[in-house]
Structures are given as C-alpha cells and as structure tokens.
XYZ file of C-alpha atoms in Angstrom:
310
model
C -4.089 61.975 -10.478
C -3.863 64.331 -7.759
C -0.137 66.245 -6.102
C 1.288 66.722 -3.152
C 3.139 70.116 -2.194
C 6.532 70.165 -0.258
C 9.939 72.183 0.673
C 13.037 70.330 -0.274
C 15.536 73.020 1.769
C 14.566 77.066 0.474
C 13.052 75.269 -2.627
C 9.637 74.414 -3.245
C 8.733 71.223 -5.161
C 5.207 69.574 -5.987
C 5.858 65.886 -5.816
C 2.743 63.676 -7.990
C 0.675 60.610 -6.049
C 0.953 57.571 -6.717
C -0.714 55.852 -9.205
C -4.331 54.064 -8.197
C -3.041 50.052 -8.133
C -4.883 48.163 -11.103
C -6.191 45.395 -9.069
C -6.333 41.878 -10.871
C -8.865 40.331 -11.753
C -9.017 37.360 -9.031
C -11.124 35.223 -11.688
C -7.511 34.334 -14.142
C -6.421 33.003 -11.424
C -9.009 30.514 -10.048
C -9.540 29.336 -13.784
C -6.250 28.660 -13.695
C -6.760 26.613 -10.157
C -9.716 24.846 -11.519
C -7.544 23.992 -14.811
C -4.800 22.697 -12.605
C -7.622 20.622 -10.506
C -9.161 19.070 -13.496
C -6.402 17.754 -15.337
C -5.676 16.256 -11.893
C -8.549 14.470 -12.291
C -7.862 13.356 -15.203
C -3.892 12.036 -15.333
C -5.593 10.172 -11.592
C -8.483 8.067 -13.787
C -6.277 7.780 -16.680
C -3.902 5.959 -14.183
C -6.246 4.113 -13.513
C -7.505 2.748 -16.646
C -3.927 1.761 -17.796
C -2.836 -0.191 -14.460
C -4.515 -3.137 -15.508
C -2.047 -3.871 -18.645
C 1.034 -2.761 -16.428
C 3.176 -5.662 -15.761
C 5.078 -5.829 -12.447
C 8.468 -7.485 -12.519
C 8.724 -11.000 -14.067
C 11.261 -12.949 -13.421
C 10.659 -17.195 -12.630
C 11.515 -17.868 -8.389
C 13.767 -20.666 -8.730
C 13.946 -23.947 -6.264
C 16.938 -22.563 -5.063
C 16.348 -19.327 -4.503
C 15.322 -17.196 -1.273
C 11.905 -15.918 -0.755
C 11.331 -13.385 1.926
C 8.087 -12.273 3.901
C 7.209 -9.555 5.569
C 4.785 -8.560 8.455
C 3.895 -6.836 11.544
C 5.145 -7.824 14.916
C 1.684 -9.903 15.984
C 1.315 -11.405 12.484
C 4.123 -12.274 11.090
C 4.589 -14.708 14.573
C 3.111 -17.580 12.577
C 5.518 -17.810 8.762
C 8.332 -17.297 12.254
C 7.002 -20.303 13.705
C 6.356 -22.213 10.093
C 10.375 -22.041 9.735
C 12.766 -24.816 9.940
C 16.446 -24.456 11.024
C 15.863 -20.275 12.029
C 18.120 -18.114 13.451
C 16.855 -15.001 14.192
C 19.147 -11.729 14.053
C 18.777 -7.865 13.912
C 19.817 -5.595 11.810
C 19.124 -2.131 11.703
C 16.471 -2.452 14.428
C 14.631 -5.069 12.472
C 13.869 -7.897 13.141
C 14.822 -11.075 10.696
C 14.229 -14.777 10.759
C 15.840 -17.523 8.049
C 14.826 -20.544 8.285
C 13.666 -23.617 5.312
C 10.245 -23.864 4.270
C 10.123 -27.164 2.642
C 13.399 -26.473 1.510
C 12.974 -23.561 0.358
C 15.119 -21.044 2.193
C 13.279 -18.077 3.598
C 13.636 -14.730 5.684
C 11.126 -13.236 7.362
C 11.356 -9.517 9.150
C 9.679 -7.450 11.248
C 7.600 -4.853 8.803
C 7.169 -2.747 11.674
C 3.497 -0.424 11.521
C 2.912 1.792 8.522
C 4.090 2.602 4.929
C 7.513 4.433 6.040
C 8.955 1.326 8.015
C 7.432 -0.914 5.929
C 9.175 0.386 3.089
C 12.669 1.007 5.482
C 12.232 -3.063 6.224
C 11.622 -4.010 2.028
C 14.416 -2.241 1.330
C 16.554 -3.749 4.115
C 15.651 -7.155 3.368
C 16.538 -7.231 -0.859
C 19.398 -5.125 0.011
C 20.570 -7.752 2.837
C 18.930 -11.699 1.962
C 18.363 -9.997 -2.215
C 15.074 -12.436 -2.323
C 14.131 -13.801 -5.089
C 10.088 -12.115 -4.213
C 8.163 -10.740 -1.691
C 5.479 -11.657 0.081
C 3.981 -9.201 3.098
C 1.123 -11.185 4.985
C -0.693 -10.055 7.652
C -4.591 -7.868 8.485
C -6.949 -5.952 7.054
C -9.962 -3.930 7.631
C -13.043 -5.103 4.665
C -14.459 -2.186 3.023
C -16.828 -4.553 0.629
C -19.625 -5.540 3.815
C -19.247 -9.310 2.550
C -16.318 -9.861 3.934
C -15.380 -11.355 7.925
C -13.051 -11.946 9.833
C -10.617 -15.019 8.651
C -11.503 -14.533 5.099
C -8.023 -13.686 2.999
C -7.476 -11.418 0.111
C -5.096 -11.958 -2.060
C -4.188 -8.896 -3.951
C -4.514 -9.255 -6.735
C -3.793 -5.131 -7.677
C -2.257 -2.462 -4.969
C -2.903 0.937 -4.355
C -1.868 3.536 -1.920
C -5.266 6.503 -1.009
C -3.406 8.483 1.041
C -0.773 10.167 -1.841
C -2.766 13.364 -4.144
C -3.715 16.782 -4.242
C -6.126 17.532 -0.984
C -8.277 20.231 -2.352
C -11.118 21.559 -0.783
C -13.330 19.219 -2.964
C -10.847 16.747 -0.725
C -7.886 14.376 -1.989
C -7.277 13.947 -5.185
C -5.768 10.441 -6.024
C -2.427 10.311 -8.040
C 0.845 8.175 -8.296
C 3.335 7.889 -6.271
C 6.939 9.585 -7.678
C 9.797 7.861 -9.357
C 12.657 10.178 -9.866
C 14.738 7.683 -12.006
C 14.597 8.089 -15.907
C 11.314 7.327 -17.587
C 10.736 5.138 -14.323
C 6.459 6.171 -13.811
C 4.578 4.617 -11.232
C 1.225 2.854 -11.842
C -1.238 4.022 -9.387
C -2.703 0.484 -8.814
C 0.441 -2.011 -8.507
C -0.069 -5.323 -9.917
C 0.200 -8.146 -8.721
C 3.012 -10.944 -9.364
C 2.261 -13.370 -12.089
C 3.528 -15.919 -10.969
C 3.311 -15.225 -7.226
C -0.387 -14.266 -7.829
C -0.758 -17.348 -10.024
C 0.595 -20.304 -7.220
C -1.446 -18.350 -4.355
C -5.168 -19.353 -6.209
C -3.172 -22.712 -6.521
C -3.380 -23.382 -3.060
C -6.364 -21.034 -2.379
C -8.874 -24.486 -2.852
C -6.317 -26.023 -0.798
C -5.664 -24.727 2.640
C -7.975 -25.381 5.740
C -8.866 -21.886 6.963
C -9.713 -21.617 10.523
C -13.292 -19.958 11.254
C -13.105 -17.368 13.076
C -16.891 -16.692 13.024
C -19.558 -20.165 14.140
C -22.041 -19.175 11.430
C -19.939 -19.006 9.028
C -16.136 -20.243 6.877
C -14.281 -18.329 6.042
C -13.381 -17.796 2.296
C -10.801 -16.888 0.069
C -10.779 -13.925 -2.421
C -8.689 -12.486 -5.975
C -9.270 -8.068 -5.106
C -8.416 -4.920 -4.935
C -6.357 -3.930 -1.569
C -5.504 0.237 -0.949
C -3.283 1.378 1.705
C -2.824 4.239 3.781
C -0.913 5.965 7.131
C -4.674 5.304 8.844
C -6.436 3.002 10.999
C -9.978 3.484 9.405
C -12.542 2.933 11.490
C -14.767 5.221 10.216
C -18.561 3.907 7.927
C -17.804 7.483 5.676
C -14.257 6.652 5.775
C -15.061 3.444 4.334
C -17.662 3.920 2.287
C -15.269 6.403 0.373
C -11.895 4.219 -0.113
C -13.984 1.060 -1.529
C -15.828 3.434 -4.497
C -12.143 2.744 -5.360
C -12.857 -0.341 -6.601
C -11.205 -2.400 -2.872
C -12.382 -4.526 -1.318
C -10.119 -3.577 2.051
C -7.451 -0.850 3.754
C -4.199 -1.951 5.642
C -1.476 0.707 6.365
C 1.197 -1.586 4.862
C 1.362 -3.681 1.933
C 1.327 0.002 -1.083
C 4.929 1.531 0.221
C 5.911 -2.930 -0.109
C 5.232 -3.186 -3.762
C 5.950 0.702 -4.361
C 10.073 -0.860 -3.133
C 9.549 -4.201 -4.947
C 8.539 -2.172 -8.136
C 11.807 -0.097 -7.674
C 13.916 -2.435 -7.098
C 12.293 -5.078 -10.309
C 11.350 -7.291 -6.929
C 7.821 -9.646 -7.779
C 5.760 -9.298 -4.756
C 2.623 -9.888 -3.645
C 0.422 -9.199 -0.796
C -1.529 -11.526 1.633
C -4.341 -10.268 4.194
C -7.127 -11.733 6.011
C -9.961 -9.941 7.734
C -10.146 -8.241 10.883
C -12.773 -5.928 11.044
C -14.909 -3.741 9.027
C -13.632 -0.630 9.562
C -16.574 0.663 11.187
C -16.734 2.336 15.093
C -16.322 -1.583 16.374
C -12.771 -1.711 14.196
C -10.871 -1.581 17.212
C -11.964 -3.982 19.538
C -12.763 -6.160 16.613
C -8.709 -5.766 15.130
C -7.507 -6.910 18.416
C -10.096 -9.841 18.721
C -9.568 -11.054 15.597
C -6.142 -10.228 15.655
C -4.155 -13.366 16.081
C -6.553 -16.086 14.419
C -6.233 -13.834 11.135
C -3.042 -13.914 11.236
C -2.667 -17.416 10.998
C -5.620 -18.085 7.978
C -2.662 -14.904 6.369
C 0.093 -17.070 7.186
C -1.785 -20.711 6.571
C -2.138 -19.372 2.962
C 1.258 -17.516 2.612
C 3.338 -20.212 3.268
C 1.092 -22.552 0.720
C 2.225 -20.165 -1.651
C 5.698 -20.545 -1.585
C 5.425 -24.014 -1.370
C 3.495 -24.631 -4.488
C 6.024 -22.099 -5.810
C 8.596 -24.797 -6.053
C 6.828 -27.455 -6.444
C 4.890 -25.965 -9.452
C 8.477 -26.847 -11.424
C-alpha cells in the first residue's frame, strides 16, 4: 500500500491510502437472478397444472335469487333490451338496468372497457345488488384459427395474461395475488359448475345469428385469457394461443378475480368478432353488434335455464 505525506499545523503526518476496492464477482448475483427466474417459471407451471383441481364458488342459484350480467356499453345492450319492467339507475358513474327475465330479477351493468373498470363494476354490483351469480356477456378475438365471427365461447376457465414477471427473456406469467389470510388465487379461474352446466344445456338450442354467409356459428367450451390490450398482432396472438386459450378479451379475468374474492359464482361468455390480427380493429367494428347479440342470446338462455333446472 502506498502513503501520502502532508502537513497539519507544524507537524508532518503520513496518511495511508485506502486499500484497493475489492470487486464483488457478478456471477453470484447473476446466478441468484437466474434461480429466481427458474423458480417463477416453476410456480407458474405448477399453477397451470393445479387449476383444474380448484373449484369456483359453488352455491345453488335459487329461483328467486338475483342474477347479474356485466358487459361494456355496446355489448350489454341486448341484455338490457331483454329485460321486462326495466328500471335504470346510475351508481358511482356506472349504469345498471334492473328488470325481469322469465320472472327472475336480473341486473345488467355497463362495466366499461378493461380490467380496472370491470373490477369496479363487479364490486359495485355485488355490494349493491348481492347477486347469487354473475355473468359477463361480450365479444372476443379468436386465438384459435378454427373460430370465426359469431362463434360463441363459454369460458371453462379464464386467466389474466398480462400479470407476471418481466425479464429480458419475456413475461413469466404468475397468478394474481390475494392478501386475505390463506387466500391464494389460481392462475386460471374456473367457471362455476352450475352456470357452466346451464350454458352447456342451452348451447344446442339457441339459434345463433350467422355473421358470415358461408358458415353457421358454433358454440364451444374453452379457456379464455384477459389483458389490458386489444390484440391485433399475429405474433402476440400466437403467443397467447400457446397458453392453451381459444380467445382473448379485456374484462372477464378481472370479473372472475372479484367473484373469487367474494365467493360469487360466475361465468364468462364471449362471441368472436375478429382473429386478433392486423385486421382486428376493422373486423371488430364490423361484427360487434351481431357478435354481442349471439353472446347475449346464450347468456339469457342460460339464466332462464337456471330457473327451469329446479
């Protein structure tokens, strides 16, 4: 080590130079990051394997119980029109229409676009109307190339595709967090059995509206993914399809998380408008009205079926 001479007052002193800084090897830190990344991948993979064993809230929907339906403004209109003796009111800026469907009290709420708006609407409809079940009726982009405009997807499970850990290698998806004691959320929220069964029973009976001359619409049961982006890119579409999902939308996963928190049975029903590719925006506008009608047709039939199945 070297030293440095100096003068303090009239006395000569020597000040030793600081020892060279010891560099901490980068490898241990890098290895730790890699280990954490691998752990997150394992956690996400295990969650994806475990979700089919998890049950959504299972409470019987009594004939006199309230059922609620959410949808963005343009998609919920067919539900609103189907209600008899309808009364509309606004709570916290959200429009709710309350009426009767085959004798059952039904509340239709305009959720707004995206996950946050939907979470707000779902919370408000649960807190103000205490529904025994909650549906989401609307449209989606197809991830599966076999699907076309007007086809209806009954979501057997739904996940939020934009939640997770972002690294240079991409997004590692993780379940949403629950801060309730012991309240872990699944990566994929499963549909409520009773609502799913009702939708299955009416699937073969509803007369869906053909949106293209060369094909009749079909009803399929499949996984849907939700995110706060309108997907109009083939690369992104194919990436989401690799998750095992058939369709993508922007609201259903948020409603499912709120319902999981409140233990309210729920089901998401979507009708296809586009193929989530470069033409998605134009085709969404082209098929929005017809697809909204098809989704609403199945939802209203399923609600009626809940009462008839007693």
